[in-house]
Every structure is written in structure tokens, then in C-alpha cells.
mmCIF file of N, CA and C in Angstrom:
data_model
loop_
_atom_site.group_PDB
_atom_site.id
_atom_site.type_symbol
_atom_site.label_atom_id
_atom_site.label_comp_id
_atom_site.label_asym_id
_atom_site.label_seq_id
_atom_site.Cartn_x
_atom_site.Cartn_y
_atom_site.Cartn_z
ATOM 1 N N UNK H 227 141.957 79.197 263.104
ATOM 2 C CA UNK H 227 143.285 78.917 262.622
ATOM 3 C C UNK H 227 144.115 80.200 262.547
ATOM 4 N N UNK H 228 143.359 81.349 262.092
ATOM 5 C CA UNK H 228 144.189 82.262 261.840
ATOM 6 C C UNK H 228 144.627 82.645 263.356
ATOM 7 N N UNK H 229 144.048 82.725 264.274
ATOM 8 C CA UNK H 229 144.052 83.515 265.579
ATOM 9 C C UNK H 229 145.098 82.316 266.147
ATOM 10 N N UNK H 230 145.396 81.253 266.136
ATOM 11 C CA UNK H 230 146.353 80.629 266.366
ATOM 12 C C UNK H 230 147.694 80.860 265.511
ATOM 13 N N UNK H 231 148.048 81.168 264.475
ATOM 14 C CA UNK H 231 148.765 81.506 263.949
ATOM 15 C C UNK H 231 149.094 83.040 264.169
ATOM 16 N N UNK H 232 148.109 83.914 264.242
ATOM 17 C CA UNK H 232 148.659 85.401 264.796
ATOM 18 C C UNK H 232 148.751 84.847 266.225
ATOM 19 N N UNK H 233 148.599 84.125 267.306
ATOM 20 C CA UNK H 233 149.067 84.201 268.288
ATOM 21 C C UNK H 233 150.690 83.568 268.602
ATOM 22 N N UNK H 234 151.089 82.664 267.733
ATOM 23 C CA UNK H 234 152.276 82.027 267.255
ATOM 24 C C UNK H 234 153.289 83.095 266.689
ATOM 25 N N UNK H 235 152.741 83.964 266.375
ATOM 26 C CA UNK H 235 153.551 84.983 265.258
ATOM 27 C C UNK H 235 153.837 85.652 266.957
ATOM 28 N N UNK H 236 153.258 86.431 267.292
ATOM 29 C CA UNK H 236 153.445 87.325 268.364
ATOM 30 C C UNK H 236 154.170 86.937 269.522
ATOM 31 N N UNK H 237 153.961 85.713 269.868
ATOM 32 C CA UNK H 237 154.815 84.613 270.817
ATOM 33 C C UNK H 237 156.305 84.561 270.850
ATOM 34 N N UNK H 238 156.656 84.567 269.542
ATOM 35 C CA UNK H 238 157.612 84.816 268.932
ATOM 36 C C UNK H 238 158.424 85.616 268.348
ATOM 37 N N UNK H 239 158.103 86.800 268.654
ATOM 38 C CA UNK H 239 158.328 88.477 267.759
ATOM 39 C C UNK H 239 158.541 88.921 269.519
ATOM 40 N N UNK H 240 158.031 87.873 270.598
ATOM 41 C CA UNK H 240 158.609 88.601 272.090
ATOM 42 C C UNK H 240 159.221 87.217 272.522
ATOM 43 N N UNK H 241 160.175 86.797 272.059
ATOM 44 C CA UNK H 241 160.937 85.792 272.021
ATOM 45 C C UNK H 241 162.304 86.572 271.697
ATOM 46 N N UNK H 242 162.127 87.546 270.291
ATOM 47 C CA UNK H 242 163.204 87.584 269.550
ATOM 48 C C UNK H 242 163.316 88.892 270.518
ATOM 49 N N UNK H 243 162.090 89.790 270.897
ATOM 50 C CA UNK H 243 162.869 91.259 271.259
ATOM 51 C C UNK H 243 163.447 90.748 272.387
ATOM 52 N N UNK H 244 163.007 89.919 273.008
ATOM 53 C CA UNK H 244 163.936 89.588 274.316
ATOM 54 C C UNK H 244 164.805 89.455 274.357
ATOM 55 N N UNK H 245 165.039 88.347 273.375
ATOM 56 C CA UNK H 245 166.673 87.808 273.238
ATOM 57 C C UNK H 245 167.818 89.007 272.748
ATOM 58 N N UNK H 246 167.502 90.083 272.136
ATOM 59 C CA UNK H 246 168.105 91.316 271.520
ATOM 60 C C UNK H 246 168.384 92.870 272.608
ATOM 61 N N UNK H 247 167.722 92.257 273.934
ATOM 62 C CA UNK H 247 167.852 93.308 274.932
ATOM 63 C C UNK H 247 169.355 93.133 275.012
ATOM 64 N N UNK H 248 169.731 94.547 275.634
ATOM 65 C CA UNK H 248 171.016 95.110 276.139
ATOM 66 C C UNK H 248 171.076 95.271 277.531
ATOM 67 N N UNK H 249 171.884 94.742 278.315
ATOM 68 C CA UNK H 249 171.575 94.711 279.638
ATOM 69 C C UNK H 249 172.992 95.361 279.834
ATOM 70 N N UNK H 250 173.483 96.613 280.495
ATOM 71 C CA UNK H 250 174.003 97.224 281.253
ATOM 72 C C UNK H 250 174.937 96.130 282.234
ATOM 73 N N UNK H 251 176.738 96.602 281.890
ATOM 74 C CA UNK H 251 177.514 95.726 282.896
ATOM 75 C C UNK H 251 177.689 96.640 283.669
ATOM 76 N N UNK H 252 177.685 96.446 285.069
ATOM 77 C CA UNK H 252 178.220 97.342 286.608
ATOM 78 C C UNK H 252 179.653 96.946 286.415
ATOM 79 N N UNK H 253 180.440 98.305 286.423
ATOM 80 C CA UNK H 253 182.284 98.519 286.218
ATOM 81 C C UNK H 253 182.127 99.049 287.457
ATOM 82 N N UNK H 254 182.680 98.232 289.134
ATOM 83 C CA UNK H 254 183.224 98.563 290.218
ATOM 84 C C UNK H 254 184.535 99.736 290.132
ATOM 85 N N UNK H 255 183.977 100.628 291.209
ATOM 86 C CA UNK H 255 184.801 101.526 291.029
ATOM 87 C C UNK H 255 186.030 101.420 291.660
ATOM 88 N N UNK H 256 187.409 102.233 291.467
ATOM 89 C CA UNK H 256 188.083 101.604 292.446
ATOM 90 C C UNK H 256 187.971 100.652 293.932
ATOM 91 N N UNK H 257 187.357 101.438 294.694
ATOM 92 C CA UNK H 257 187.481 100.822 296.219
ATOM 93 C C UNK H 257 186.637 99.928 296.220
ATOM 94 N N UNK H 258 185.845 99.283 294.882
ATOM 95 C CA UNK H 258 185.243 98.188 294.996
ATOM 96 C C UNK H 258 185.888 96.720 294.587
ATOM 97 N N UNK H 259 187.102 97.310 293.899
ATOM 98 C CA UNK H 259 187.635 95.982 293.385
ATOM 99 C C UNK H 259 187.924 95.267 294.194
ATOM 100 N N UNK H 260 187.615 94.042 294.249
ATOM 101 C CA UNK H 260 187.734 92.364 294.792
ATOM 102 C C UNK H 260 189.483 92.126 294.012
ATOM 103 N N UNK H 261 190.425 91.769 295.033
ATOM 104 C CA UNK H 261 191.784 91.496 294.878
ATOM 105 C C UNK H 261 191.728 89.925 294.447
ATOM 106 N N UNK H 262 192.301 89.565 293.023
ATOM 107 C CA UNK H 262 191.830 88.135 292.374
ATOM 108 C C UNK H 262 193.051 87.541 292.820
ATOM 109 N N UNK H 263 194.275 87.778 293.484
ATOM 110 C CA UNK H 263 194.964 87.094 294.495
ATOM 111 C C UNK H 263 195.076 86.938 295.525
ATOM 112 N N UNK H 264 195.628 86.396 296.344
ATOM 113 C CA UNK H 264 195.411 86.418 297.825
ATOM 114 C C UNK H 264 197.362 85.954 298.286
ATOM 115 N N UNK H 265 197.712 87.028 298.895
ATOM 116 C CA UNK H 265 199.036 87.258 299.593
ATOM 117 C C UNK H 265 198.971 86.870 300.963
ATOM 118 N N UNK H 266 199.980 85.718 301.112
ATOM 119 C CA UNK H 266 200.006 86.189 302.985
ATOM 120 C C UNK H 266 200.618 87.137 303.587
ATOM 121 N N UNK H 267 200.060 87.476 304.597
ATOM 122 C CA UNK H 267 200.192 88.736 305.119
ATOM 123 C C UNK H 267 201.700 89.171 305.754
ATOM 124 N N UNK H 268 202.639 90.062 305.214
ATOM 125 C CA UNK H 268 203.633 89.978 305.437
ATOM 126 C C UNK H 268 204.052 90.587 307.048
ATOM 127 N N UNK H 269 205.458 89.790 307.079
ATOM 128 C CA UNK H 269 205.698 89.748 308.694
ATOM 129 C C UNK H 269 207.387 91.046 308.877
ATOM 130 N N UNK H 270 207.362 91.503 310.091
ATOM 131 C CA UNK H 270 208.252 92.794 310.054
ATOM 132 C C UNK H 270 208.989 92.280 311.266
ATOM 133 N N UNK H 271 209.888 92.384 311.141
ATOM 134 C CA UNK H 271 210.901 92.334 312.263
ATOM 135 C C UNK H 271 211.686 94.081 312.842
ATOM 136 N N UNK H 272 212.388 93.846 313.665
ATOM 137 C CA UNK H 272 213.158 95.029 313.979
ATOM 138 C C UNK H 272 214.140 94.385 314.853
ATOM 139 N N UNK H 273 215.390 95.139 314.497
ATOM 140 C CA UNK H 273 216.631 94.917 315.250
ATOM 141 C C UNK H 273 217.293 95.959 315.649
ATOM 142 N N UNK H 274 216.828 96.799 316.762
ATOM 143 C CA UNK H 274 217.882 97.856 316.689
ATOM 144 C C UNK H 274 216.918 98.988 316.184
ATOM 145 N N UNK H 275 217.774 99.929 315.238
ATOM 146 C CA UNK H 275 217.166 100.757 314.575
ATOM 147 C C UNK H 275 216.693 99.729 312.773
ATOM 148 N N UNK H 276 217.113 98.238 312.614
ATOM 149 C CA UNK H 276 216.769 97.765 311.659
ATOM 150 C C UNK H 276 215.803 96.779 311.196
ATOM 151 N N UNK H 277 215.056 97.363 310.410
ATOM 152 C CA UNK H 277 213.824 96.890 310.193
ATOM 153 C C UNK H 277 213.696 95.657 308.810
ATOM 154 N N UNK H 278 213.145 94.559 309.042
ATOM 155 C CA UNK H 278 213.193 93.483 308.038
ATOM 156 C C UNK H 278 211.447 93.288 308.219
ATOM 157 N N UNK H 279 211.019 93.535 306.550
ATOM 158 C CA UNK H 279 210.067 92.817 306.653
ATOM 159 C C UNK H 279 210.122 91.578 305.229
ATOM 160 N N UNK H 280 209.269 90.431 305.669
ATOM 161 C CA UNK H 280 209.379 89.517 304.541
ATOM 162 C C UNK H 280 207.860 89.429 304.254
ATOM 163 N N UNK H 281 207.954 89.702 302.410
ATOM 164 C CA UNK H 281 206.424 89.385 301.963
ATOM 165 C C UNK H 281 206.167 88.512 301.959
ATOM 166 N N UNK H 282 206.739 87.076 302.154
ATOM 167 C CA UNK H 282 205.690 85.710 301.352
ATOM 168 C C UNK H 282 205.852 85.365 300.373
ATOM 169 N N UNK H 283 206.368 86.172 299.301
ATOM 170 C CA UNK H 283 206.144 85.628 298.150
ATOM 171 C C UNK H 283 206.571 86.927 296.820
ATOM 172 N N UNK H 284 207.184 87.241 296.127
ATOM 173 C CA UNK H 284 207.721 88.376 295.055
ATOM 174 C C UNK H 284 206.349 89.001 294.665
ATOM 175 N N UNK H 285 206.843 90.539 294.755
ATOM 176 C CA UNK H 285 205.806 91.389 294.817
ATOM 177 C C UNK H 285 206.033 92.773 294.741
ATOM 178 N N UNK H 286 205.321 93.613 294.252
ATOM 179 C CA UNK H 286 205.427 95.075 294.126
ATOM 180 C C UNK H 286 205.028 95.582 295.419
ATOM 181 N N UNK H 287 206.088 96.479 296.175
ATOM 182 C CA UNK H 287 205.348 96.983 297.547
ATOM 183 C C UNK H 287 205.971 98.522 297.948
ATOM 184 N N UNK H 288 204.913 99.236 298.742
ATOM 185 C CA UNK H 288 205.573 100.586 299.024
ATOM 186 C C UNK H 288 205.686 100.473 300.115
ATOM 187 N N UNK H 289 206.873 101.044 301.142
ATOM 188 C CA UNK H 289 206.842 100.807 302.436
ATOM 189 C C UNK H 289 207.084 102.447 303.086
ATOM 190 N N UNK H 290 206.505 102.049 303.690
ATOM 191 C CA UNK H 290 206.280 103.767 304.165
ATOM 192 C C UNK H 290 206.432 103.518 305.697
ATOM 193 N N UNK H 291 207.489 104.688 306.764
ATOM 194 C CA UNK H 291 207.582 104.835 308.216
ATOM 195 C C UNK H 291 206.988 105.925 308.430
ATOM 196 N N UNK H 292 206.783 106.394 309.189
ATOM 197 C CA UNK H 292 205.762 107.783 309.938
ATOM 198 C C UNK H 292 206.461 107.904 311.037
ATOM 199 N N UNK H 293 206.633 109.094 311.709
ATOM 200 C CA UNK H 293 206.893 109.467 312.750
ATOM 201 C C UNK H 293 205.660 109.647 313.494
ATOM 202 N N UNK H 294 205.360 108.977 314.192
ATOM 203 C CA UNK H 294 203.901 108.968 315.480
ATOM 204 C C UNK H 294 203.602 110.441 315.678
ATOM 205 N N UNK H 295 204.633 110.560 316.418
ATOM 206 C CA UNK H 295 204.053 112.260 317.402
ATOM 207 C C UNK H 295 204.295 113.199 315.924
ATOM 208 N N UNK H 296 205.074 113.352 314.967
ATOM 209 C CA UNK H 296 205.019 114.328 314.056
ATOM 210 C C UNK H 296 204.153 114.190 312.688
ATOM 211 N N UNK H 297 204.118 113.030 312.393
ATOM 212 C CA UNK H 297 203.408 113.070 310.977
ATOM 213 C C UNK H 297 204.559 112.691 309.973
ATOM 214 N N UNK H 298 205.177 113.197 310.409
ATOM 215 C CA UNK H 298 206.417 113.184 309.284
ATOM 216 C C UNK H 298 206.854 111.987 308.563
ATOM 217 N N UNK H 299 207.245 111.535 307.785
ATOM 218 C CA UNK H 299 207.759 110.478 306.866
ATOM 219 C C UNK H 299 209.216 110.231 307.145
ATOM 220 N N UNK H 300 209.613 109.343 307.886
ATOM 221 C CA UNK H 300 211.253 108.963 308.096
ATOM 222 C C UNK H 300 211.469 108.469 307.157
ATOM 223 N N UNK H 301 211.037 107.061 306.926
ATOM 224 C CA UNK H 301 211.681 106.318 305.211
ATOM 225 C C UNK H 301 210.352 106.422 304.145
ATOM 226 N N UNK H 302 210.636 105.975 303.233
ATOM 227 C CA UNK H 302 209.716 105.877 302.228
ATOM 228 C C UNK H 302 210.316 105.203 301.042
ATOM 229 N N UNK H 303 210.383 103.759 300.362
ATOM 230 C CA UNK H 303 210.233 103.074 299.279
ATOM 231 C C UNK H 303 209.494 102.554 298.395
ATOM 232 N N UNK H 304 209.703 102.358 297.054
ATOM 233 C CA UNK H 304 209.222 101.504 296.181
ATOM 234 C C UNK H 304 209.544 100.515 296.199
ATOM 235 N N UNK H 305 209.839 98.882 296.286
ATOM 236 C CA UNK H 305 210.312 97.961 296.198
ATOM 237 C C UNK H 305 209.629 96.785 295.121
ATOM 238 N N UNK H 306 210.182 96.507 293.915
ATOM 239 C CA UNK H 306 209.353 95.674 292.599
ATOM 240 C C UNK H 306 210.515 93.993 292.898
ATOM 241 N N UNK H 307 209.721 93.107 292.357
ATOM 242 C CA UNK H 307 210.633 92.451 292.574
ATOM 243 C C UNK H 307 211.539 91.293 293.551
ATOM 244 N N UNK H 308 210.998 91.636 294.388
ATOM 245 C CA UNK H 308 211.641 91.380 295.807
ATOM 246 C C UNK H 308 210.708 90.517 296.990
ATOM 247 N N UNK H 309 210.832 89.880 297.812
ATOM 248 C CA UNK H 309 210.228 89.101 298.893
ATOM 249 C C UNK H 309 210.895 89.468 300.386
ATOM 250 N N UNK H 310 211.695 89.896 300.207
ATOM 251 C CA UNK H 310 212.171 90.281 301.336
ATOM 252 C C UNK H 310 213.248 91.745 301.435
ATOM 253 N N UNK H 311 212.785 92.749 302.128
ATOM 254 C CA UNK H 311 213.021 94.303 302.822
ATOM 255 C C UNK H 311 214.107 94.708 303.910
ATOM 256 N N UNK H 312 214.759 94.962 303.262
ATOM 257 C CA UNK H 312 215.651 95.288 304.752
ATOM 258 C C UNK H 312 216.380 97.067 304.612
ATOM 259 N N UNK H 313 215.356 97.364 305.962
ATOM 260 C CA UNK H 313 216.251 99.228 305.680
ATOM 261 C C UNK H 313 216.640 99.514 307.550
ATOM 262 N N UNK H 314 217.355 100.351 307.660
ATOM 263 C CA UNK H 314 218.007 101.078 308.535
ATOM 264 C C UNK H 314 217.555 102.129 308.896
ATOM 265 N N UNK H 315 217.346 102.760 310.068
ATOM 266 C CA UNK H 315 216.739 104.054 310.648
ATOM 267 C C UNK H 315 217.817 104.586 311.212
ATOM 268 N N UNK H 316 218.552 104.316 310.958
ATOM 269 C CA UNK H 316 219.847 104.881 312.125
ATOM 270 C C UNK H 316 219.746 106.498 311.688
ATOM 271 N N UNK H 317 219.825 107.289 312.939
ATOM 272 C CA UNK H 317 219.919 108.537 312.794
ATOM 273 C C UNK H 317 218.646 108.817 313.234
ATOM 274 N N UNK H 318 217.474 108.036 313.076
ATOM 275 C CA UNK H 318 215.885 108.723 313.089
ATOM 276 C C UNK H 318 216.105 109.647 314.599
ATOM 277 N N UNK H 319 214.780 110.000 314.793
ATOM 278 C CA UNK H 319 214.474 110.490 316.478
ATOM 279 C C UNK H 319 214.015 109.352 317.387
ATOM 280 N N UNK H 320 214.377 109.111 318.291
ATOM 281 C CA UNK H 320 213.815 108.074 319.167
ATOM 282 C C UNK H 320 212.376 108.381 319.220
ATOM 283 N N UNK H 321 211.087 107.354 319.222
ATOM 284 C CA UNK H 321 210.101 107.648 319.363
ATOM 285 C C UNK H 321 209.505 106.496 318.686
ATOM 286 N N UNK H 322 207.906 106.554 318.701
ATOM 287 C CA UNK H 322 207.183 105.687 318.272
ATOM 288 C C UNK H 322 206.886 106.060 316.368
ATOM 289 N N UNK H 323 207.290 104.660 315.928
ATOM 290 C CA UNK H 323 206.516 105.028 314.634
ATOM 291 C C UNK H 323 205.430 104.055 314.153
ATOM 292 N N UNK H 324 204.901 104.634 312.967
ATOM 293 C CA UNK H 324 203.592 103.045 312.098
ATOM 294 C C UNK H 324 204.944 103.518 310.830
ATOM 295 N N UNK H 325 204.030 102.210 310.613
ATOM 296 C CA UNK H 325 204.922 100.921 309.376
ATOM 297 C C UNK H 325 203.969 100.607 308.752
ATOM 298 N N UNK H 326 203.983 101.204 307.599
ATOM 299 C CA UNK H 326 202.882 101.269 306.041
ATOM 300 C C UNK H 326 203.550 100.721 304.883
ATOM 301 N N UNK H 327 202.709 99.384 304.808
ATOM 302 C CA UNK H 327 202.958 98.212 303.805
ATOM 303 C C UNK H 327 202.106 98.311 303.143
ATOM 304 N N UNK H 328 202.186 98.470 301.937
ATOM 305 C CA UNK H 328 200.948 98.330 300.381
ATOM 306 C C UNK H 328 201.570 97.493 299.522
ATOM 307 N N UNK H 329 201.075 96.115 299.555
ATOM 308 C CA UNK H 329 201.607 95.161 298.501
ATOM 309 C C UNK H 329 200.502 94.802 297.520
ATOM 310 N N UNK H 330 200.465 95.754 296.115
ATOM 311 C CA UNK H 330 199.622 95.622 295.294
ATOM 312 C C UNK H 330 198.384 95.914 295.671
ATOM 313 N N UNK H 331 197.949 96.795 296.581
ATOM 314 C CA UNK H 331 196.786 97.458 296.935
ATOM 315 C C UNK H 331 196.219 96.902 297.968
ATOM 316 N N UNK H 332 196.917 96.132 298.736
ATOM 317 C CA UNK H 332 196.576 95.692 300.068
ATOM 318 C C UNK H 332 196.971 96.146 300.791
ATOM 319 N N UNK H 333 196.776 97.022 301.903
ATOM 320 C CA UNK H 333 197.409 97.576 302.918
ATOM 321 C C UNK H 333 197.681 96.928 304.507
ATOM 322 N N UNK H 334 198.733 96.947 305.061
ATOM 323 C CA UNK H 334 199.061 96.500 306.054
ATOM 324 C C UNK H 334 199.923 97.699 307.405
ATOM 325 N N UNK H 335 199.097 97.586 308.737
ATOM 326 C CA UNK H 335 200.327 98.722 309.259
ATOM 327 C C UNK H 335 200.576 98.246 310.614
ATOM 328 N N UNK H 336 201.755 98.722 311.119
ATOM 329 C CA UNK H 336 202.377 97.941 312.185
ATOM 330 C C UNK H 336 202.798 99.052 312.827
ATOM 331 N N UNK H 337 203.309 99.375 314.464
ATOM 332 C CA UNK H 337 203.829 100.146 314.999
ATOM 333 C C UNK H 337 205.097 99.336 315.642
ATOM 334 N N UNK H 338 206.085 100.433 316.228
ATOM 335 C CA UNK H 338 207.015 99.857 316.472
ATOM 336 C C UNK H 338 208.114 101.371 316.948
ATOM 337 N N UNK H 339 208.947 101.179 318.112
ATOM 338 C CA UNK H 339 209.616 102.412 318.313
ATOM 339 C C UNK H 339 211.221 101.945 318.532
ATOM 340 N N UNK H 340 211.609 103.023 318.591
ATOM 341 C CA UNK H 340 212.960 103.591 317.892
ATOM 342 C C UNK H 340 213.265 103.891 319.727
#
């Protein structure tokens, strides 16, 4: 009887430490975060030297132009607010540029020349 009862006792004393473990949460580091929305992918037009792009849907976005052969930065915005972009290059250098869209940490890039 007793050896059933100390085995009942002990059964149970690793019942409770179990239940009292601390298990460690994994915090993804930036470039691991999983995006808990999903945007469609926005579309860019050009007319000229003028460039329209439409997000889909109101959104925080940075839009960034590059000059191809230089590196250089022709435009560069913040845009909060908004679904649809419209800027002007007039004046740029003729040439090829990319078109850098970040809408809330999604990145998108497009080429396109002048």
C-alpha cells in the first residue's frame, strides 16, 4: 500500500513540475516577419516624362527613382494616405531608370526610361 501511494505521490509531483515549465517564445527578427496583410501589387504607368502609379488600396508608401547608369536618386517621396501617385520628371536626363515602391515593407521595382 505504501509503495502505491509513494508511487501516486511521485506521479504527480512530475505532473505539477511539468505543468510549471517555462518554455522560451522565438521573437522573429526583422527580415523574418510574415506581412499579416496582403496588398495587391501596385501598377505604374508613364506618360511622357509622367509617372502614375496606383496602389490598390490606401497606404503608406516610399517611392523612390534611380538613375540606371548613375546611381543617383532623381525623385524620392513619402506618400501616407493615398492610393494613387502622380509625379513628373520633367527636366531629368534622358536614360533608363528603376522605380522603387515600398508599401509598408513590401518592396516592388520596375524599370522604365526617360
Amino acid at each position: 500500500m505504501e509503495k502505491s501511494l509513494l508511487f501516486i505521490l511521485f506521479c504527480c509531483m512530475g505532473f505539477v513540475a511539468k505543468a510549471q515549465t517555462i518554455e522560451e517564445i522565438k521573437i522573429l527578427d526583422a527580415n523574418e516577419i510574415v506581412p499579416v496583410c496582403i496588398f495587391d501589387a501596385p501598377t505604374a504607368y508613364q506618360n511622357g516624362t509622367t509617372i502614375n502609379i496606383r496602389l490598390g488600396e490606401t497606404a503608406t508608401s516610399t517611392v523612390t527613382v534611380i538613375n540606371k547608369e548613375t546611381g543617383e536618386p532623381a525623385y524620392s517621396m513619402i506618400y501616407a494616405g493615398t492610393d494613387n501617385i502622380l509625379f513628373d520628371l520633367k527636366g531629368k536626363a534622358k536614360g533608363t531608370y528603376t522605380l522603387l515602391i515600398n508599401i509598408e515593407g513590401m518592396k516592388y521595382t520596375g524599370e522604365f526610361t526617360l
